[in-house]
Coordinates of C-alpha atoms in Angstrom, one line a residue:
Chain D
M1 CA -5.5 -36.1 -10.9
K2 CA -4.0 -33.5 -13.1
V3 CA -4.8 -29.5 -12.3
Y4 CA -3.8 -26.9 -15.1
L5 CA -3.3 -23.6 -14.3
G6 CA -3.4 -20.6 -16.8
A7 CA -5.8 -17.7 -17.5
E8 CA -3.2 -14.9 -16.1
S9 CA -3.8 -11.1 -15.2
I10 CA -1.9 -8.6 -14.1
I11 CA -2.4 -5.1 -12.9
S12 CA 0.8 -3.4 -11.9
P13 CA 1.6 0.7 -12.3
S14 CA 3.5 -1.0 -15.5
G15 CA 0.4 -2.3 -17.3
N16 CA -0.7 -5.6 -17.1
A17 CA 0.9 -9.1 -18.0
E18 CA 1.2 -8.5 -21.6
E19 CA 2.3 -4.8 -21.4
C20 CA 4.3 -6.1 -18.6
F21 CA 6.2 -8.8 -20.5
E22 CA 7.1 -6.4 -23.7
K23 CA 8.8 -3.8 -21.3
I24 CA 10.6 -6.3 -19.8
E25 CA 11.7 -7.5 -22.8
E26 CA 12.9 -4.3 -24.5
G27 CA 13.9 -2.9 -21.3
I28 CA 11.8 -0.5 -20.3
A29 CA 12.3 0.5 -16.4
G30 CA 9.3 -0.5 -14.4
I31 CA 10.1 1.5 -11.5
K32 CA 10.9 5.2 -10.3
N33 CA 12.7 7.6 -8.4
Y34 CA 9.9 9.0 -5.7
C35 CA 10.7 11.6 -3.7
D36 CA 9.1 12.4 -0.1
R37 CA 7.9 8.9 0.4
G38 CA 9.9 7.6 3.7
F39 CA 9.9 8.8 6.7
N40 CA 12.1 11.6 7.0
K41 CA 11.1 11.8 3.4
E42 CA 13.9 10.2 2.1
S43 CA 13.2 9.3 -1.8
F44 CA 12.6 4.8 -3.3
Y45 CA 12.7 4.0 -5.9
L46 CA 8.9 2.0 -5.7
S47 CA 6.9 0.6 -8.3
A48 CA 3.8 2.7 -7.4
F49 CA 1.0 3.6 -9.2
E50 CA 0.9 7.1 -10.0
H51 CA -2.3 7.8 -9.6
R52 CA -4.4 5.8 -7.3
N53 CA -8.1 6.6 -7.6
F54 CA -9.2 3.2 -7.4
S55 CA -10.0 1.3 -4.0
F56 CA -8.2 -2.4 -2.9
E57 CA -11.4 -4.0 -3.8
Q58 CA -11.5 -2.4 -7.2
L59 CA -8.2 -3.5 -7.8
L60 CA -8.8 -7.2 -7.2
K61 CA -11.9 -7.4 -8.3
D62 CA -10.1 -6.1 -12.2
A63 CA -7.4 -8.5 -11.6
I64 CA -10.0 -11.2 -11.5
L65 CA -12.0 -9.8 -14.2
Q66 CA -9.5 -9.6 -16.1
S67 CA -8.2 -12.6 -15.4
L68 CA -11.1 -14.3 -16.0
K69 CA -11.4 -13.1 -19.4
S70 CA -9.6 -15.9 -20.7
F71 CA -11.4 -18.7 -18.4
D72 CA -14.9 -20.1 -18.7
E73 CA -16.4 -16.9 -16.7
K74 CA -20.0 -18.3 -15.7
L75 CA -17.8 -21.0 -13.9
I76 CA -17.6 -17.9 -11.1
T77 CA -21.1 -18.7 -9.0
S78 CA -20.8 -22.2 -9.0
D79 CA -20.6 -24.2 -5.6
K80 CA -17.4 -26.0 -7.2
T81 CA -15.3 -22.4 -7.6
L82 CA -13.7 -21.1 -5.0
L83 CA -11.6 -17.9 -4.5
I84 CA -8.3 -18.1 -2.8
I85 CA -6.6 -14.4 -1.7
S86 CA -2.6 -13.6 -1.4
S87 CA -2.2 -10.8 0.9
T88 CA 0.4 -9.9 3.4
K89 CA -1.5 -6.4 4.5
G90 CA -4.7 -6.4 3.3
D91 CA -6.5 -3.2 2.9
L92 CA -5.1 -1.4 6.0
S93 CA -8.2 1.2 5.1
K94 CA -10.6 -0.5 7.0
G95 CA -8.9 -0.5 10.2
Y96 CA -6.3 -3.7 11.3
A97 CA -8.0 -6.4 12.0
Q98 CA -10.3 -6.4 9.2
A99 CA -7.8 -5.2 6.9
L100 CA -8.1 -9.0 5.1
T101 CA -11.8 -9.9 5.5
A102 CA -13.4 -6.9 4.8
P103 CA -12.4 -6.9 1.5
A104 CA -12.9 -10.6 1.1
S105 CA -16.8 -10.2 2.2
A106 CA -17.3 -7.3 -0.2
I107 CA -15.3 -8.9 -3.2
Q108 CA -18.1 -12.2 -2.0
K109 CA -21.2 -9.8 -2.0
D110 CA -20.3 -8.0 -5.4
L111 CA -19.0 -11.7 -7.9
R112 CA -21.9 -13.7 -6.1
L113 CA -19.4 -16.7 -5.3
K114 CA -20.8 -19.6 -3.6
H115 CA -17.8 -19.4 -0.7
F116 CA -16.4 -17.3 1.5
P117 CA -12.7 -16.8 -0.4
L118 CA -10.3 -18.6 1.0
I119 CA -7.5 -15.8 2.5
I120 CA -3.7 -17.3 2.7
S121 CA -1.1 -15.0 4.5
N122 CA 1.9 -16.1 4.9
A123 CA 4.2 -12.8 4.3
C124 CA 6.2 -13.2 1.0
A125 CA 5.8 -16.7 0.2
S126 CA 2.3 -16.3 0.5
G127 CA 1.2 -15.9 -3.2
V128 CA 3.0 -18.7 -4.4
M129 CA 1.5 -20.7 -1.6
A130 CA -1.6 -19.6 -2.5
I131 CA -1.2 -21.9 -5.9
N132 CA -0.1 -25.0 -4.5
L133 CA -3.3 -24.8 -1.8
A134 CA -5.4 -24.3 -4.7
A135 CA -3.8 -27.3 -6.4
H136 CA -3.8 -29.2 -3.3
L137 CA -7.9 -28.6 -3.1
L138 CA -8.3 -29.2 -5.9
Q139 CA -7.3 -33.1 -5.4
T140 CA -9.7 -33.2 -2.7
K141 CA -12.3 -32.5 -5.1
K142 CA -14.1 -30.7 -3.4
F143 CA -14.0 -27.6 -5.8
E144 CA -13.5 -27.8 -9.4
H145 CA -11.6 -24.1 -10.0
I146 CA -9.9 -22.3 -7.7
I147 CA -9.2 -18.6 -8.8
V148 CA -6.1 -18.0 -7.2
A149 CA -5.8 -13.8 -6.7
G150 CA -2.4 -11.9 -5.0
I151 CA -2.8 -8.2 -3.8
D152 CA -0.5 -5.7 -1.6
L153 CA -0.1 -1.8 -1.6
I154 CA 2.2 0.5 -0.9
S155 CA 1.1 2.3 2.4
D156 CA 3.2 4.1 5.0
F157 CA 2.8 1.4 7.1
I158 CA 5.1 -0.5 5.2
L159 CA 7.2 1.3 3.6
Y160 CA 8.3 3.0 7.5
G161 CA 8.6 -1.0 8.5
F162 CA 11.0 -2.1 5.5
Q163 CA 13.5 0.9 6.5
S164 CA 13.5 0.8 9.7
L165 CA 14.8 -3.0 8.9
Y166 CA 17.2 -1.0 6.0
A167 CA 16.5 -2.8 3.7
L168 CA 15.3 -0.7 1.4
S169 CA 17.3 0.8 -1.6
N170 CA 17.6 4.1 -2.7
E171 CA 18.5 3.2 -6.2
A172 CA 16.7 1.0 -9.1
S173 CA 16.9 -2.5 -7.5
K174 CA 20.0 -4.6 -8.3
P175 CA 18.7 -8.3 -8.1
F176 CA 21.5 -11.0 -7.4
D177 CA 24.2 -8.4 -8.7
K178 CA 27.5 -7.4 -6.9
E179 CA 26.1 -3.9 -6.5
R180 CA 23.0 -4.9 -4.9
K181 CA 22.1 -2.4 -1.7
G182 CA 18.2 -4.0 -1.2
I183 CA 14.9 -3.7 -2.2
N184 CA 12.2 -1.6 -4.0
L185 CA 8.6 -2.4 -2.8
G186 CA 6.0 -2.6 -5.7
E187 CA 1.8 -2.7 -5.4
G188 CA -0.3 -4.6 -7.8
A189 CA -2.5 -7.3 -7.9
A190 CA -2.5 -10.6 -9.7
A191 CA -4.6 -13.6 -10.5
V192 CA -4.6 -16.8 -11.9
V193 CA -7.4 -19.6 -12.3
V194 CA -5.7 -23.2 -11.4
S195 CA -8.1 -26.1 -12.6
T196 CA -9.4 -29.3 -12.9
Q197 CA -10.9 -28.7 -16.5
P198 CA -8.2 -27.7 -18.9
S199 CA -11.5 -27.1 -21.4
A200 CA -12.7 -24.1 -19.3
F201 CA -9.8 -21.8 -20.5
K202 CA -10.1 -19.6 -24.0
S203 CA -6.2 -19.9 -24.0
E204 CA -3.9 -22.1 -23.8
C205 CA -3.5 -23.7 -19.9
Y206 CA -0.2 -25.4 -18.4
R207 CA 0.0 -28.3 -15.6
W208 CA 0.9 -27.4 -12.0
L209 CA 3.0 -30.7 -11.6
G210 CA 3.8 -30.0 -8.0
G211 CA 4.9 -27.8 -5.0
C212 CA 6.0 -27.8 -1.8
T213 CA 6.8 -25.3 1.3
A214 CA 9.5 -25.7 4.2
G215 CA 10.7 -23.9 7.0
D216 CA 14.3 -22.3 7.8
A217 CA 13.9 -23.0 11.5
N218 CA 16.6 -20.2 11.5
H219 CA 15.4 -16.7 12.2
I220 CA 11.7 -14.7 11.6
S221 CA 13.1 -11.9 9.9
G222 CA 16.5 -13.4 8.4
P223 CA 16.9 -15.8 5.7
S224 CA 19.1 -19.4 6.6
R225 CA 22.5 -18.7 6.1
T226 CA 22.4 -22.2 4.1
G227 CA 19.6 -22.2 2.4
E228 CA 17.7 -24.9 4.4
G229 CA 14.0 -24.3 3.9
L230 CA 14.4 -22.8 0.1
Y231 CA 16.7 -25.8 -0.3
R232 CA 14.3 -28.4 1.1
S233 CA 11.5 -26.8 -0.6
V234 CA 12.2 -27.6 -4.4
L235 CA 13.3 -30.9 -3.7
A236 CA 10.2 -31.9 -2.6
T237 CA 8.9 -30.2 -5.3
L238 CA 10.7 -31.8 -7.9
K239 CA 10.0 -35.3 -6.2
A240 CA 6.4 -34.0 -5.9
S241 CA 6.5 -33.2 -9.9
G242 CA 8.0 -36.7 -10.2
L243 CA 11.0 -34.3 -12.2
T244 CA 15.0 -34.2 -12.0
T245 CA 16.6 -30.0 -12.5
G246 CA 17.7 -32.2 -15.5
D247 CA 14.1 -31.4 -16.4
I248 CA 14.3 -27.5 -15.4
D249 CA 14.5 -24.8 -18.4
F250 CA 14.0 -21.7 -15.9
I251 CA 13.6 -20.3 -12.9
S252 CA 12.1 -17.3 -11.5
A253 CA 13.2 -17.3 -8.1
H254 CA 12.6 -14.8 -4.9
G255 CA 15.1 -12.3 -6.1
T256 CA 14.6 -9.1 -3.4
A257 CA 18.3 -7.8 -3.8
T258 CA 19.1 -7.6 -0.6
L259 CA 22.4 -8.8 0.7
F260 CA 21.4 -11.9 2.6
N261 CA 18.5 -12.9 0.6
D262 CA 20.0 -13.0 -2.7
E263 CA 23.5 -15.2 -1.5
M264 CA 21.0 -17.9 0.2
E265 CA 18.9 -18.5 -2.8
A266 CA 22.3 -18.9 -4.5
I267 CA 23.7 -20.9 -2.0
A268 CA 20.3 -23.6 -1.9
M269 CA 20.9 -23.3 -5.8
N270 CA 24.3 -24.6 -6.2
R271 CA 23.7 -27.0 -2.8
L272 CA 21.1 -28.2 -5.5
S273 CA 23.0 -28.8 -8.0
M274 CA 20.6 -26.2 -10.5
Q275 CA 23.3 -23.1 -10.5
H276 CA 23.8 -23.5 -14.2
I277 CA 19.9 -23.4 -15.4
P278 CA 18.5 -19.8 -16.4
L279 CA 17.3 -18.3 -13.9
N280 CA 15.9 -14.2 -13.6
S281 CA 14.3 -12.0 -11.0
F282 CA 11.4 -10.2 -11.4
K283 CA 11.6 -8.2 -9.1
G284 CA 14.5 -5.4 -10.5
F285 CA 11.2 -4.6 -12.8
F286 CA 8.0 -4.5 -10.8
G287 CA 9.8 -4.5 -6.8
H288 CA 8.8 -6.3 -4.4
T289 CA 4.9 -6.6 -3.9
L290 CA 4.6 -8.8 -0.9
G291 CA 1.3 -10.5 -1.1
A292 CA 0.9 -10.3 -4.5
A293 CA 4.3 -11.1 -5.8
G294 CA 4.3 -15.5 -6.2
I295 CA 0.9 -14.2 -8.4
I296 CA 2.4 -11.6 -10.1
E297 CA 5.9 -13.9 -10.8
T298 CA 3.9 -17.2 -12.0
A299 CA 1.8 -15.0 -14.2
M300 CA 5.5 -13.9 -16.4
C301 CA 6.7 -17.6 -15.7
I302 CA 2.9 -18.2 -18.2
Q303 CA 3.7 -15.4 -20.3
S304 CA 7.2 -16.7 -20.4
M305 CA 6.0 -19.9 -21.2
R306 CA 3.6 -18.5 -24.1
K307 CA 5.7 -16.6 -25.7
N308 CA 8.9 -19.2 -25.7
V309 CA 11.6 -15.7 -24.2
L310 CA 13.7 -16.4 -21.3
L311 CA 13.2 -12.3 -19.7
K312 CA 16.2 -10.8 -18.4
S313 CA 16.7 -10.3 -15.0
V314 CA 16.4 -6.6 -15.0
G315 CA 19.4 -4.5 -12.9
Y316 CA 21.8 -7.4 -12.9
D317 CA 25.1 -6.7 -14.1
E318 CA 27.6 -8.7 -12.3
C319 CA 27.8 -11.9 -10.1
G320 CA 27.1 -10.6 -7.1
T321 CA 27.1 -13.8 -4.8
S322 CA 29.2 -16.4 -3.1
V323 CA 28.7 -18.5 -5.4
P324 CA 27.5 -18.2 -9.5
L325 CA 24.1 -18.8 -10.6
H326 CA 23.3 -18.3 -13.7
I327 CA 20.9 -15.4 -14.4
I328 CA 19.5 -14.1 -17.4
E329 CA 21.7 -11.1 -18.8
E330 CA 19.3 -10.3 -21.7
S331 CA 15.8 -11.4 -23.1
K332 CA 16.4 -14.4 -25.6
P333 CA 14.3 -16.8 -27.4
C334 CA 14.3 -20.2 -26.1
N335 CA 11.4 -23.2 -25.2
I336 CA 10.5 -22.8 -21.9
N337 CA 8.7 -26.4 -21.2
T338 CA 9.2 -26.7 -17.5
V339 CA 9.9 -23.6 -14.9
L340 CA 10.7 -23.4 -11.0
K341 CA 9.4 -20.5 -9.3
T342 CA 10.8 -20.2 -5.7
A343 CA 9.7 -17.5 -3.1
S344 CA 10.7 -16.9 0.7
G345 CA 9.3 -15.2 3.2
F346 CA 9.6 -13.6 7.3
G347 CA 9.0 -16.3 8.9
G348 CA 11.2 -18.2 7.8
C349 CA 8.8 -19.6 5.0
N350 CA 9.9 -21.1 1.7
A351 CA 7.7 -22.5 -1.0
S352 CA 8.1 -23.8 -4.7
L353 CA 6.3 -24.8 -7.7
I354 CA 6.6 -26.4 -11.3
I355 CA 4.8 -25.5 -14.6
Q356 CA 5.0 -27.5 -17.8
K357 CA 3.7 -26.8 -20.5
N358 CA 0.6 -29.0 -21.6
S359 CA 1.8 -31.6 -24.2
Chain R
M1 CA -6.2 -36.1 17.1
T2 CA -4.5 -36.9 19.8
T3 CA -4.1 -34.2 21.9
W4 CA -5.8 -30.5 22.0
C5 CA -5.5 -27.3 24.6
R6 CA -8.2 -24.4 24.3
W7 CA -7.1 -22.0 25.5
K8 CA -9.7 -18.5 26.2
G9 CA -10.1 -16.1 28.8
D10 CA -8.4 -16.8 31.8
K11 CA -8.3 -20.5 31.8
V12 CA -6.0 -23.2 29.7
L13 CA -7.3 -27.0 29.2
L14 CA -5.6 -30.3 27.7
N15 CA -7.6 -32.7 27.1
G16 CA -10.8 -31.0 28.6
E17 CA -9.1 -30.9 32.0
L18 CA -8.4 -28.1 33.2
F19 CA -4.1 -27.4 33.1
F20 CA -3.7 -23.9 34.0
Q21 CA -6.1 -21.1 36.0
C22 CA -4.1 -17.0 36.1
D23 CA -4.1 -16.1 39.1
K24 CA -5.9 -12.8 39.1
N25 CA -3.9 -11.3 42.0
N26 CA -0.2 -11.5 40.5
S27 CA 0.3 -8.7 38.3
E28 CA 2.1 -10.7 35.6
D29 CA 0.8 -11.6 32.9
M30 CA -1.3 -14.6 32.0
A31 CA 1.3 -15.5 28.8
L32 CA 4.4 -15.0 31.3
Q33 CA 2.4 -16.6 34.5
L34 CA 1.6 -19.7 31.5
Y35 CA 5.8 -19.2 30.5
R36 CA 6.7 -19.9 34.3
F37 CA 3.9 -22.8 35.0
L38 CA 5.7 -24.9 32.2
K39 CA 9.2 -23.6 33.8
I40 CA 10.7 -22.9 30.6
D41 CA 13.5 -21.1 30.4
Y42 CA 13.9 -19.3 26.2
P43 CA 14.8 -16.3 26.7
K44 CA 13.5 -15.2 22.9
F45 CA 10.0 -15.8 24.0
H46 CA 9.6 -12.2 26.0
K47 CA 10.2 -10.7 22.8
M48 CA 7.7 -11.6 21.1
D49 CA 4.8 -10.3 20.3
S50 CA 1.7 -11.8 21.9
L51 CA 0.3 -14.1 18.8
S52 CA 3.3 -15.7 19.0
K53 CA 3.4 -16.5 22.6
T54 CA -0.2 -17.3 22.5
G55 CA 1.1 -20.3 19.5
F56 CA 4.7 -21.2 21.9
L57 CA 3.1 -22.1 24.8
L58 CA 0.5 -23.9 23.6
T59 CA 2.6 -25.6 21.6
E60 CA 4.9 -26.1 24.6
I61 CA 1.5 -27.6 26.1
I62 CA 1.1 -30.2 23.9
K63 CA 4.7 -31.1 24.1
T64 CA 4.4 -31.8 27.1
I65 CA 2.4 -34.9 26.7
E66 CA 3.5 -35.4 22.5
D67 CA 7.1 -36.8 21.9
T68 CA 7.6 -34.9 18.6
G69 CA 11.0 -35.8 18.9
R70 CA 9.5 -38.7 18.0
F71 CA 8.9 -37.5 14.5
A72 CA 12.2 -36.4 11.6
D73 CA 12.5 -32.8 11.6
D74 CA 10.7 -31.9 8.5
E75 CA 7.7 -35.1 9.7
I76 CA 5.5 -31.7 12.1
A77 CA 3.6 -29.5 10.4
M78 CA 2.2 -26.3 11.1
V79 CA -1.5 -25.2 10.4
F80 CA -3.0 -21.7 12.5
A81 CA -6.2 -19.3 11.6
N82 CA -7.6 -16.4 13.1
N83 CA -9.9 -13.9 11.9
H84 CA -7.6 -10.9 12.8
S85 CA -4.1 -11.5 11.4
C86 CA -2.1 -9.5 13.9
S87 CA -3.4 -6.4 14.5
E88 CA -2.2 -6.4 18.1
T89 CA 1.0 -5.6 16.9
D90 CA 0.2 -3.2 13.6
I91 CA -1.4 -1.3 15.9
K92 CA 1.3 -1.1 18.4
F93 CA 4.1 -0.7 15.4
E94 CA 0.8 2.0 13.8
H95 CA 2.1 4.0 17.3
S96 CA 5.8 4.1 16.7
Y97 CA 5.8 5.8 13.9
L98 CA 2.9 8.3 14.4
E99 CA 2.9 8.6 18.7
D100 CA 6.5 8.0 19.0
K101 CA 8.0 8.9 15.7
T102 CA 10.4 6.5 15.5
P103 CA 9.2 3.3 13.6
S104 CA 10.2 -0.5 15.4
P105 CA 11.8 -2.5 13.5
A106 CA 11.5 -5.1 17.2
L107 CA 7.3 -5.0 16.5
F108 CA 7.5 -4.5 12.7
V109 CA 9.3 -8.0 12.2
Y110 CA 5.5 -9.2 14.4
T111 CA 3.3 -7.6 11.9
L112 CA 3.2 -10.9 9.5
P113 CA 0.4 -13.4 11.2
N114 CA 2.6 -16.6 10.5
I115 CA 6.1 -15.3 12.4
V116 CA 4.3 -17.4 14.9
T117 CA 5.3 -20.4 12.7
G118 CA 8.7 -19.2 12.5
E119 CA 9.0 -18.8 16.3
I120 CA 7.8 -22.8 16.7
S121 CA 10.1 -24.0 14.0
I122 CA 13.1 -22.3 15.7
R123 CA 11.9 -23.8 19.1
N124 CA 11.7 -27.1 17.8
K125 CA 14.3 -26.5 14.6
W126 CA 10.2 -28.2 12.6
Y127 CA 12.2 -27.6 8.6
G128 CA 8.1 -28.6 7.5
E129 CA 5.2 -27.1 5.7
S130 CA 3.1 -24.0 7.8
A131 CA 0.7 -21.9 6.8
V132 CA -1.3 -18.8 8.5
Y133 CA -4.7 -18.0 6.9
I134 CA -7.7 -15.8 7.8
L135 CA -11.1 -17.3 8.3
P136 CA -14.0 -14.7 8.8
A137 CA -14.7 -17.5 12.4
F138 CA -13.6 -20.3 13.8
D139 CA -14.6 -22.8 11.4
A140 CA -14.0 -26.6 11.5
G141 CA -14.2 -28.3 8.5
F142 CA -11.6 -25.9 7.2
F143 CA -9.7 -28.0 10.5
E144 CA -10.9 -31.5 9.0
D145 CA -9.9 -30.7 5.6
Q146 CA -6.0 -29.4 6.7
K147 CA -6.0 -33.3 7.0
S148 CA -6.2 -33.8 3.7
L149 CA -3.8 -31.0 2.5
L150 CA -0.9 -32.1 3.8
Q151 CA 2.5 -32.9 2.2
P152 CA 3.4 -36.5 1.4
H153 CA 6.5 -36.9 3.9
T154 CA 4.7 -35.0 6.4
R155 CA 3.3 -37.5 9.4
A156 CA 2.3 -34.5 12.0
L157 CA 0.5 -32.0 12.2
V158 CA -0.4 -29.1 15.3
A159 CA -2.9 -26.8 14.2
G160 CA -5.4 -24.6 15.7
W161 CA -6.9 -21.3 15.9
L162 CA -5.5 -18.6 18.0
Q163 CA -7.6 -15.7 18.3
L164 CA -7.2 -13.4 20.5
I165 CA -9.5 -9.8 20.3
P166 CA -10.9 -8.8 22.5
E167 CA -9.7 -11.7 24.4
T168 CA -7.8 -14.7 24.7
D169 CA -9.4 -17.6 22.2
A170 CA -6.7 -20.6 21.3
F171 CA -7.5 -23.7 20.6
I172 CA -5.1 -25.9 19.4
Y173 CA -4.5 -29.8 18.1
F174 CA -1.8 -32.7 17.4
A175 CA -2.9 -34.8 15.3
E176 CA -1.6 -37.9 13.3
K177 CA -2.0 -39.0 9.7
T178 CA -2.0 -42.8 11.4
A179 CA -2.9 -42.5 14.9
G180 CA -5.2 -41.0 17.7
E181 CA -8.9 -41.3 16.8
P182 CA -9.9 -40.1 13.4
F183 CA -10.1 -35.9 13.7
S184 CA -13.6 -35.3 13.0
T185 CA -15.7 -31.4 11.9
E186 CA -17.7 -32.6 15.6
K187 CA -14.7 -33.9 17.8
I188 CA -12.8 -30.7 16.8
L189 CA -16.2 -28.9 17.7
Q190 CA -16.4 -30.9 21.0
A191 CA -13.9 -29.6 21.7
Y192 CA -13.4 -25.8 21.0
H193 CA -16.8 -25.5 22.9
S194 CA -15.1 -27.2 26.1
L195 CA -14.6 -23.4 27.3

């Protein structure tokens, strides 16, 4: 069964999907320095909403409704439609135990969904896993359309946590660069629709070809030094897609800009002999949006395919990994037919997916 | 489904038989009593949070019956769910910065519900697929559906429900794609309601 995806939407501090695309292309920064946000009032660079005058639920709902503008929106209340929510921490204002289920319940009522949304919370791999889950669920024929929404907001909890791990940079982050110092946290929401019916999309849709997950079996908060899980995940995704590395035109990497993550990815890509394929990290622009990252970045992959432009890896100047990668230094036109998206997260989980133009 | 394990309150059943009961006169908590009962020597256990300890111990109990070593290192998948994510550890981490005035990295790394799959994969050197979901309540149908969502190379599955609030209410099963009784919603419900 063929699976299609499209109708991508993003709501980020830098704007919607089209606005973000243009800003990256034009080299306009997505992150800013925020004074006093650290535990001891340190400054950190973040991609944060200036005025958070909306609730978690409102942001989630807006991302979904914006996505549905490019889809047959009356299908939202169908028995064959499911919503999958990808988030690491959910809405902490609802209390820790209900932070994920409370907004899911509210959005079900608000949008009159037939099914309770399925929530995946698998660290920073959640978004990519959620899209793969949607595709696998469609293949069981239980559903025909799945809206996949990712969302995470910056909170003291998250900020102090990453700060305690010394994982944050107090400068604009530089994924894969020699001078990279760590993560810039980001926030936002994004959605895509995954469906078995290409005719239900109002704009061009793309094929989801395959996606797999693999574990590092190495460390709960540090990536494998050999890139084992990522290597295995990409190999399995290529196999499931019926493709070889030569078929991939562009890789949207995880690229958090920590020393260990980016090094791990470079090693995995070299083990896969994919180091020559144009690659970027969107986190130099959006920051690390955790559970939303996989959806935001897949949405940007779709945007790149729509516009046939390889977007630059924001923050990158000089190779900073022990083995080389083909980092996109300047945005440039390119016919992008097939894209590999990867993600890795705490718990040693790694996920990847491949999407292709539907022609 | 070939083996299942149910932990509710102070009792643990293995395939329906009483496997362990907490000694109320022992000052050690039930997880530590169970760890000693299983005669495991794995120092990393002691730094785990309660969610990871629960998943870890139940998987160890499954392994007293199932020879998981007969599978290749990427053939066993893990799928866990609960209704409250890792809220116990979230509250402890919040306490570390609000009350103790020092955000604790050792607690923060456990404030993701999928860390339990990481701990089990490290223990067993399992490189297979894994996923963690948050559901409003135990849902046998959800677990039945998992069999059709597994990747082609996956041959076996360790899956279950890891609820800790208000008390431990956990259920883990081991299933193979091509062996054992076919697992249905009914079988899962029957096992879950055995305690």
